PDB file of C-alpha atoms in Angstrom:
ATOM      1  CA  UNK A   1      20.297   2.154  -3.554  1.00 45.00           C
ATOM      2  CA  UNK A   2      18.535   5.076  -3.155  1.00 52.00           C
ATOM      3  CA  UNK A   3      19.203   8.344  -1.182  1.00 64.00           C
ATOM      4  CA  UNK A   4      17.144   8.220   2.189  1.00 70.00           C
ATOM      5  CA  UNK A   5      14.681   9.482   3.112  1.00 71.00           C
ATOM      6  CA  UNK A   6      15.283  13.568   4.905  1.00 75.00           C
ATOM      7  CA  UNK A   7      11.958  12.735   7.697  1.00 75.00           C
ATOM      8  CA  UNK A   8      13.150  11.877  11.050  1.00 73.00           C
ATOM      9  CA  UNK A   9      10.366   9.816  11.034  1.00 73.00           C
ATOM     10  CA  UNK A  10      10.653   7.695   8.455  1.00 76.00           C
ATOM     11  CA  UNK A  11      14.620   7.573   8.067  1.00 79.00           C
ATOM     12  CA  UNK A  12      15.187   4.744  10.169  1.00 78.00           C
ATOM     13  CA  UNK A  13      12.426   2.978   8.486  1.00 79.00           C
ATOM     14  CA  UNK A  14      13.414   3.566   5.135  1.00 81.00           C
ATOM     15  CA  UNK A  15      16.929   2.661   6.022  1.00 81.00           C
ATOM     16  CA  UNK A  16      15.649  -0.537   7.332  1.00 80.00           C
ATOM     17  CA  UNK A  17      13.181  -1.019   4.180  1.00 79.00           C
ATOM     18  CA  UNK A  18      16.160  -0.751   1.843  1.00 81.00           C
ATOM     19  CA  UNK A  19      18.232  -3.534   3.266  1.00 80.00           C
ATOM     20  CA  UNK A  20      15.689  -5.683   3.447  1.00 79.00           C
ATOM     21  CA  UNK A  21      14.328  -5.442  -0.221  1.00 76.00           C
ATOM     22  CA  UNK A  22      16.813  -6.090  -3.012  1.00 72.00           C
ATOM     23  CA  UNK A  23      16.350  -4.088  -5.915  1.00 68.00           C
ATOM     24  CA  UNK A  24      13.367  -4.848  -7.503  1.00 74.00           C
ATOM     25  CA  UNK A  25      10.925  -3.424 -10.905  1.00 76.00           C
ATOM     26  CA  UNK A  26       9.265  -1.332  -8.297  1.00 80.00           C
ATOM     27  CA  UNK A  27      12.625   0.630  -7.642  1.00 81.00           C
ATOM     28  CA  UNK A  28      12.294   3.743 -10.021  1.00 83.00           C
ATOM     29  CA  UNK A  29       8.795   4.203  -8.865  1.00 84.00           C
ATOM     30  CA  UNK A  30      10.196   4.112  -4.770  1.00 85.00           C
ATOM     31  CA  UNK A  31      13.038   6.485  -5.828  1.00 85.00           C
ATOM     32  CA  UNK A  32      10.748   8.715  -7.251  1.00 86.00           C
ATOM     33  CA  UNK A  33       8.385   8.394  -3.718  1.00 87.00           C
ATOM     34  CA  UNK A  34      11.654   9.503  -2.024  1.00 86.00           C
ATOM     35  CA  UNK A  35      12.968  12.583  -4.438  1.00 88.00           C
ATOM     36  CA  UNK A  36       9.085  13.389  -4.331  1.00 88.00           C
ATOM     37  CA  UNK A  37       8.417  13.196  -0.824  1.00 87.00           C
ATOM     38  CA  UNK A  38      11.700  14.957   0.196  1.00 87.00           C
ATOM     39  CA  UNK A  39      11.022  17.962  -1.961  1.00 89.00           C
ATOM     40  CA  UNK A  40       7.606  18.312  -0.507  1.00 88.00           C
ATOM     41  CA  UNK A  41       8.318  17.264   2.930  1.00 84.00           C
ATOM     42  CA  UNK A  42       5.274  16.193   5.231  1.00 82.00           C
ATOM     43  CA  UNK A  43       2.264  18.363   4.826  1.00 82.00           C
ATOM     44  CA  UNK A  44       1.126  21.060   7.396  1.00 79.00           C
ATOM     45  CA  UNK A  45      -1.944  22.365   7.911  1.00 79.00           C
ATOM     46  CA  UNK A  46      -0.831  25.600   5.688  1.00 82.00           C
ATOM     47  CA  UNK A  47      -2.316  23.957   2.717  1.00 78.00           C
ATOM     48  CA  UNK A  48      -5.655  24.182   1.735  1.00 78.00           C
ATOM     49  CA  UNK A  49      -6.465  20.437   1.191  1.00 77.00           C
ATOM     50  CA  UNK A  50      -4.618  19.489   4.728  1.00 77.00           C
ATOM     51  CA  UNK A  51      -6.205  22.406   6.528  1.00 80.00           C
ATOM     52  CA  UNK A  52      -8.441  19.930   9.123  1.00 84.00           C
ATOM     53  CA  UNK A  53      -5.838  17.501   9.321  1.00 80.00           C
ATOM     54  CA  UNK A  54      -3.079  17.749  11.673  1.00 78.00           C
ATOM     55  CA  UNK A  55      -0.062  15.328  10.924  1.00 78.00           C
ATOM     56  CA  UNK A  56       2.175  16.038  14.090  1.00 77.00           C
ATOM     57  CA  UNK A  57       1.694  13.264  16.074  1.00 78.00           C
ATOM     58  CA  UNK A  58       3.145  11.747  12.690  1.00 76.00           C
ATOM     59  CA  UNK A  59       5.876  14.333  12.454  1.00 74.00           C
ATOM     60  CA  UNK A  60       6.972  13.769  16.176  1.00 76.00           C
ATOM     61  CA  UNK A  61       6.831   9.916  15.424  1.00 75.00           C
ATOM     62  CA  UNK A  62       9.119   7.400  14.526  1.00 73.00           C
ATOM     63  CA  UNK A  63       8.070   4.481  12.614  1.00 71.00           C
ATOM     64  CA  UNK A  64       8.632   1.163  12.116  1.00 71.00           C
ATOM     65  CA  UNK A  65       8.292  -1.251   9.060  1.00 71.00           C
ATOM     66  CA  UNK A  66       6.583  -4.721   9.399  1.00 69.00           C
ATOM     67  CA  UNK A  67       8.920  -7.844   7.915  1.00 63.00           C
ATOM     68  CA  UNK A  68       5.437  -9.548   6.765  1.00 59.00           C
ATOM     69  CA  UNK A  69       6.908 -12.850   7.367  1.00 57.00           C
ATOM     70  CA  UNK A  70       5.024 -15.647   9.925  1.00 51.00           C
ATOM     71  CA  UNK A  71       1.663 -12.707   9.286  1.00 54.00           C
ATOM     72  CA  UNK A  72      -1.063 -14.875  11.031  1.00 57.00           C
ATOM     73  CA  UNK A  73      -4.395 -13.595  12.199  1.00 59.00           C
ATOM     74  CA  UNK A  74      -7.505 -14.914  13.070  1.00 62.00           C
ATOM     75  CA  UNK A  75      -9.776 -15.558  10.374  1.00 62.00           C
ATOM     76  CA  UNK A  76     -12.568 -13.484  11.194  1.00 63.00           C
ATOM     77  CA  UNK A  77     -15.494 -12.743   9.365  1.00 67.00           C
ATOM     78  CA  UNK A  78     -16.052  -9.091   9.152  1.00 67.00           C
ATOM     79  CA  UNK A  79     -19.356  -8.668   7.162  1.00 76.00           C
ATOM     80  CA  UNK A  80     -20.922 -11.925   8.208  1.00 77.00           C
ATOM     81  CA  UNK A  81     -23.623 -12.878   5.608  1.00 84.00           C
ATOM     82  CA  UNK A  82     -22.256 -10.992   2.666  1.00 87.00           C
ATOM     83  CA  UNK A  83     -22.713 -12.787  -0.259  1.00 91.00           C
ATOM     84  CA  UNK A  84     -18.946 -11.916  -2.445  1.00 92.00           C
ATOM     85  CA  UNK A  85     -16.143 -12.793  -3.232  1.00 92.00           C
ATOM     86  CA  UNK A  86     -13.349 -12.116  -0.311  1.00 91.00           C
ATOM     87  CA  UNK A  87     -10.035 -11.377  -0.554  1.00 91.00           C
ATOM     88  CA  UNK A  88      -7.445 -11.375   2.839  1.00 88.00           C
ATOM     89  CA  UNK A  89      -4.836  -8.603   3.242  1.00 87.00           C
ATOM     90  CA  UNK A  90      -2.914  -8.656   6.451  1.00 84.00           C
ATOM     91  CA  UNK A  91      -0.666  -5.639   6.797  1.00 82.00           C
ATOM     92  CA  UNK A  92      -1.605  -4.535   3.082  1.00 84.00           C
ATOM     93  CA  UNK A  93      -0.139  -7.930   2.062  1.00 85.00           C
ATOM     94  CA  UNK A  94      -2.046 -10.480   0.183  1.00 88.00           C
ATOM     95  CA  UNK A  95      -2.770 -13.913   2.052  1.00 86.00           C
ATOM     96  CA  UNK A  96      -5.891 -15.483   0.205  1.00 86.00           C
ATOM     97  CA  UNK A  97      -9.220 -15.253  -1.925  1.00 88.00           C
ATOM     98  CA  UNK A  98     -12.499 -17.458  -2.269  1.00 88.00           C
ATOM     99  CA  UNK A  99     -11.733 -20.308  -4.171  1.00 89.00           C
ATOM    100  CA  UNK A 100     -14.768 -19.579  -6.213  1.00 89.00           C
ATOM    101  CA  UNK A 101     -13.275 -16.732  -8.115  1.00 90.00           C
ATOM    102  CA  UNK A 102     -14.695 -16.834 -11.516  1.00 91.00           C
ATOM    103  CA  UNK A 103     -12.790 -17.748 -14.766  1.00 92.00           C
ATOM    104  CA  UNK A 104     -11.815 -14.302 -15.900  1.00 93.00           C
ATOM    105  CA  UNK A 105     -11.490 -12.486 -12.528  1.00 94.00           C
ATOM    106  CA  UNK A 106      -8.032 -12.798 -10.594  1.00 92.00           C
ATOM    107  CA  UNK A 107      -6.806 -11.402  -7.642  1.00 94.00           C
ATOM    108  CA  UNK A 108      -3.183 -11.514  -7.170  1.00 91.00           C
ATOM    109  CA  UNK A 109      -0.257  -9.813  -4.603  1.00 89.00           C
ATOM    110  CA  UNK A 110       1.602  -7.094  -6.546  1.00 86.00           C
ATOM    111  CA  UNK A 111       4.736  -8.791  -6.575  1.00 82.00           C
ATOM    112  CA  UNK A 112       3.111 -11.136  -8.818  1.00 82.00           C
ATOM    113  CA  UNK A 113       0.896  -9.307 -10.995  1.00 82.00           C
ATOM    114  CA  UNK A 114       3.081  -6.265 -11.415  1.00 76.00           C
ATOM    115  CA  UNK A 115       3.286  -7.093 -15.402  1.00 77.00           C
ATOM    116  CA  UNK A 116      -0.049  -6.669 -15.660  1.00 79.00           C
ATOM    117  CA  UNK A 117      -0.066  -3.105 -13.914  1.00 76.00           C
ATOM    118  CA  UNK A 118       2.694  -2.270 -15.504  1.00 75.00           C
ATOM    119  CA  UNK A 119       0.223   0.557 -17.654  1.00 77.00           C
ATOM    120  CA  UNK A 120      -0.734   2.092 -14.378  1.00 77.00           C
ATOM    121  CA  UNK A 121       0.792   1.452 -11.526  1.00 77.00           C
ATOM    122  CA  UNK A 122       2.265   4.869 -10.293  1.00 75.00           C
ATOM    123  CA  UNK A 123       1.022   6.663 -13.615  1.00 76.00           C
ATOM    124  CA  UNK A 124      -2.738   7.725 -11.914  1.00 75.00           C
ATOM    125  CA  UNK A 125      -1.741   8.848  -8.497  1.00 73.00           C
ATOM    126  CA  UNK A 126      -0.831  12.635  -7.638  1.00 70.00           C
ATOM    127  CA  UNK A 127       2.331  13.807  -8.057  1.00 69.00           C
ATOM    128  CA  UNK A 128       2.512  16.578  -6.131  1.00 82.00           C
ATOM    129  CA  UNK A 129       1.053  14.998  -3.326  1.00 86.00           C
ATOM    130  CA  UNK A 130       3.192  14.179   0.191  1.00 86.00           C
ATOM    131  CA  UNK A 131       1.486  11.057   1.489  1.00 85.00           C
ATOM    132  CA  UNK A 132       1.350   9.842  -2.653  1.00 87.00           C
ATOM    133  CA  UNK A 133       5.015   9.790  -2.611  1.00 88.00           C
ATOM    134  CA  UNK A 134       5.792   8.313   0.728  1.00 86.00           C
ATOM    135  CA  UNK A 135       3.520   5.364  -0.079  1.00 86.00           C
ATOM    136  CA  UNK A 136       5.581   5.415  -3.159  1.00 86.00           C
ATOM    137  CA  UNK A 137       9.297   5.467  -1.405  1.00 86.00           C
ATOM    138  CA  UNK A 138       7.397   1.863   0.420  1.00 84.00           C
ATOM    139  CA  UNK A 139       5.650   0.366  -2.137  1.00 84.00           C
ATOM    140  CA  UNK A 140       5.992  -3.488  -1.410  1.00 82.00           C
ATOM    141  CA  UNK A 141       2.188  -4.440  -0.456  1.00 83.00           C
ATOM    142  CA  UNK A 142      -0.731  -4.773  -2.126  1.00 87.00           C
ATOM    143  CA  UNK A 143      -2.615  -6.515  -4.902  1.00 91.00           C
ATOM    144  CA  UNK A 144      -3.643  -5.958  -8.652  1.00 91.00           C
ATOM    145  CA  UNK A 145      -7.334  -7.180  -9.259  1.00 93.00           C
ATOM    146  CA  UNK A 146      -7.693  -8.187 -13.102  1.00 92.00           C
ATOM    147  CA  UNK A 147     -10.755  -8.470 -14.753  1.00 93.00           C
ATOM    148  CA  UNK A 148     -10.749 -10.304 -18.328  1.00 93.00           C
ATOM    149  CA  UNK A 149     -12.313  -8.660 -21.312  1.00 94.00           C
ATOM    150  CA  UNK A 150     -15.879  -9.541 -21.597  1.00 93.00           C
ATOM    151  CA  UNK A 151     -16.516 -10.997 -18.139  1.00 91.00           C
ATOM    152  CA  UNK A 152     -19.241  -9.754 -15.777  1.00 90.00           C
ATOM    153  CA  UNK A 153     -18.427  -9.764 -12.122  1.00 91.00           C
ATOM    154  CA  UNK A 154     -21.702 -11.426 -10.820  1.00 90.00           C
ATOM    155  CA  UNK A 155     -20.968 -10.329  -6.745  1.00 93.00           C
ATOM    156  CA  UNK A 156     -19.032  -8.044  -5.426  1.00 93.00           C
ATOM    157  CA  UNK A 157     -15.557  -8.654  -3.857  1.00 92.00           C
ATOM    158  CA  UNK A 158     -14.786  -7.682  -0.716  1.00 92.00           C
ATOM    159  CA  UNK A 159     -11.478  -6.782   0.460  1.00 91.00           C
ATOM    160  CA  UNK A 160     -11.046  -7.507   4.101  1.00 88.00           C
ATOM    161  CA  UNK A 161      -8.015  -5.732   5.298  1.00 85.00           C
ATOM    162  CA  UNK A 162      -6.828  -7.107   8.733  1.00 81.00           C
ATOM    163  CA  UNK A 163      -4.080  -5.606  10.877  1.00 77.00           C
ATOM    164  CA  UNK A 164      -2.039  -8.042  12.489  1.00 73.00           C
ATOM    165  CA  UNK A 165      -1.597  -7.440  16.190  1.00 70.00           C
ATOM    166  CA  UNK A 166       1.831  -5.877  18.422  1.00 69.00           C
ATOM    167  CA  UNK A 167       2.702  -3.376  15.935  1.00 68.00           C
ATOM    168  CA  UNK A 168       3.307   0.577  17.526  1.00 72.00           C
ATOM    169  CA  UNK A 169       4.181   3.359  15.125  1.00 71.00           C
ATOM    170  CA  UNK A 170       3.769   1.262  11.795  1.00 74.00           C
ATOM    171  CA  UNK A 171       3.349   2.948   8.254  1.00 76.00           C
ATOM    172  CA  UNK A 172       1.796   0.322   6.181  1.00 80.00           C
ATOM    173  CA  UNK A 173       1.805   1.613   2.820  1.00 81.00           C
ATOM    174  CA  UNK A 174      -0.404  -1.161   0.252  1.00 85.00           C
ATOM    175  CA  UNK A 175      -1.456  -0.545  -2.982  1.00 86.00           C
ATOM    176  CA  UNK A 176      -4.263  -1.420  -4.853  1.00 89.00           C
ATOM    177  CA  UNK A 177      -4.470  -1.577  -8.815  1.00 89.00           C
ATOM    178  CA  UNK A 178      -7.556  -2.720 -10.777  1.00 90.00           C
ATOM    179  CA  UNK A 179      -6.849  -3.333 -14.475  1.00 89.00           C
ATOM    180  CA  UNK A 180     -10.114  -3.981 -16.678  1.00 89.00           C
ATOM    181  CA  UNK A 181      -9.616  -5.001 -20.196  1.00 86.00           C
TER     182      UNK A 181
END
């Protein structure tokens, strides 16, 4: 394990986050999202790219990590009409996709398809940036979309993110990887 994280607002959730996921192939990316984050610290309004946004209400915060297990939500339809390929995400984590998908295009949680992201994931994000690493020191959630080599994507696909309800002060911290052979 890890050193924790030096936020008093995320401490107690990382602390929690740790017990409850073993080590993992995601590890030296999350340890990296710690050392990262807690060099950096949380951004203030001092820097020039965080000059209109004001993160104290997240400094003076603590939060809370979701266990993702039992997720259920009402299966709503958020663009009615739209003619694509959907994909669920409840909490950032990956419950379902049209059963139409075509040969060639697959959508999968990144548990599952982290072999395939292996070439990316955590390679093209900032490293210098706070909120980068934090979503780093979480990383659990999310999804890899894959598209084959020589296949054309005839509709879009439309990722309907859906926050499950009775959650107060909770980072959710997905991640989304598109590979494209």
């Amino acid at each position: 394990m890890s050193a924790g994280l030096e936020s008093s607002s995320f401490a107690k959730a990382y602390e929690v986050f740790q017990a409850a996921h073993p080590e993992t192939t995601l590890d030296t990316l999350r340890h990296s999202g710690v050392e990262s984050f807690n060099r950096l610290g949380l951004p203030t309004r001092r820097l020039e790219e965080r000059r209109y946004t004001n993160l104290k209400t997240i400094a003076n915060s603590e939060f809370k990590i979701t266990d993702n297990k039992g997720l259920s939500f009402e299966n709503t339809e958020a663009l009615p009409g739209l003619d694509a390929y959907k994909v669920t995400l409840v909490d950032g984590v990956f419950q379902s996709c049209s059963d139409d998908m075509p040969e060639g295009l697959s959508v999968l949680p990144l548990a599952q398809g982290q072999s395939l992201a292996s070439d990316t994931l955590g390679k093209l994000v900032v490293a210098e940036d706070a909120m980068t690493a934090l979503n780093s020191a979480f990383l659990e959630a999310g999804v890899v979309i894959h598209v084959a080599k020589g296949i054309a994507v005839a509709k879009p696909l439309h990722l309907d993110w859906v926050a499950s309800e009775g959650h107060e002060n909770v980072a959710l911290n997905p991640r989304i990887v598109v590979v494209l052979e």
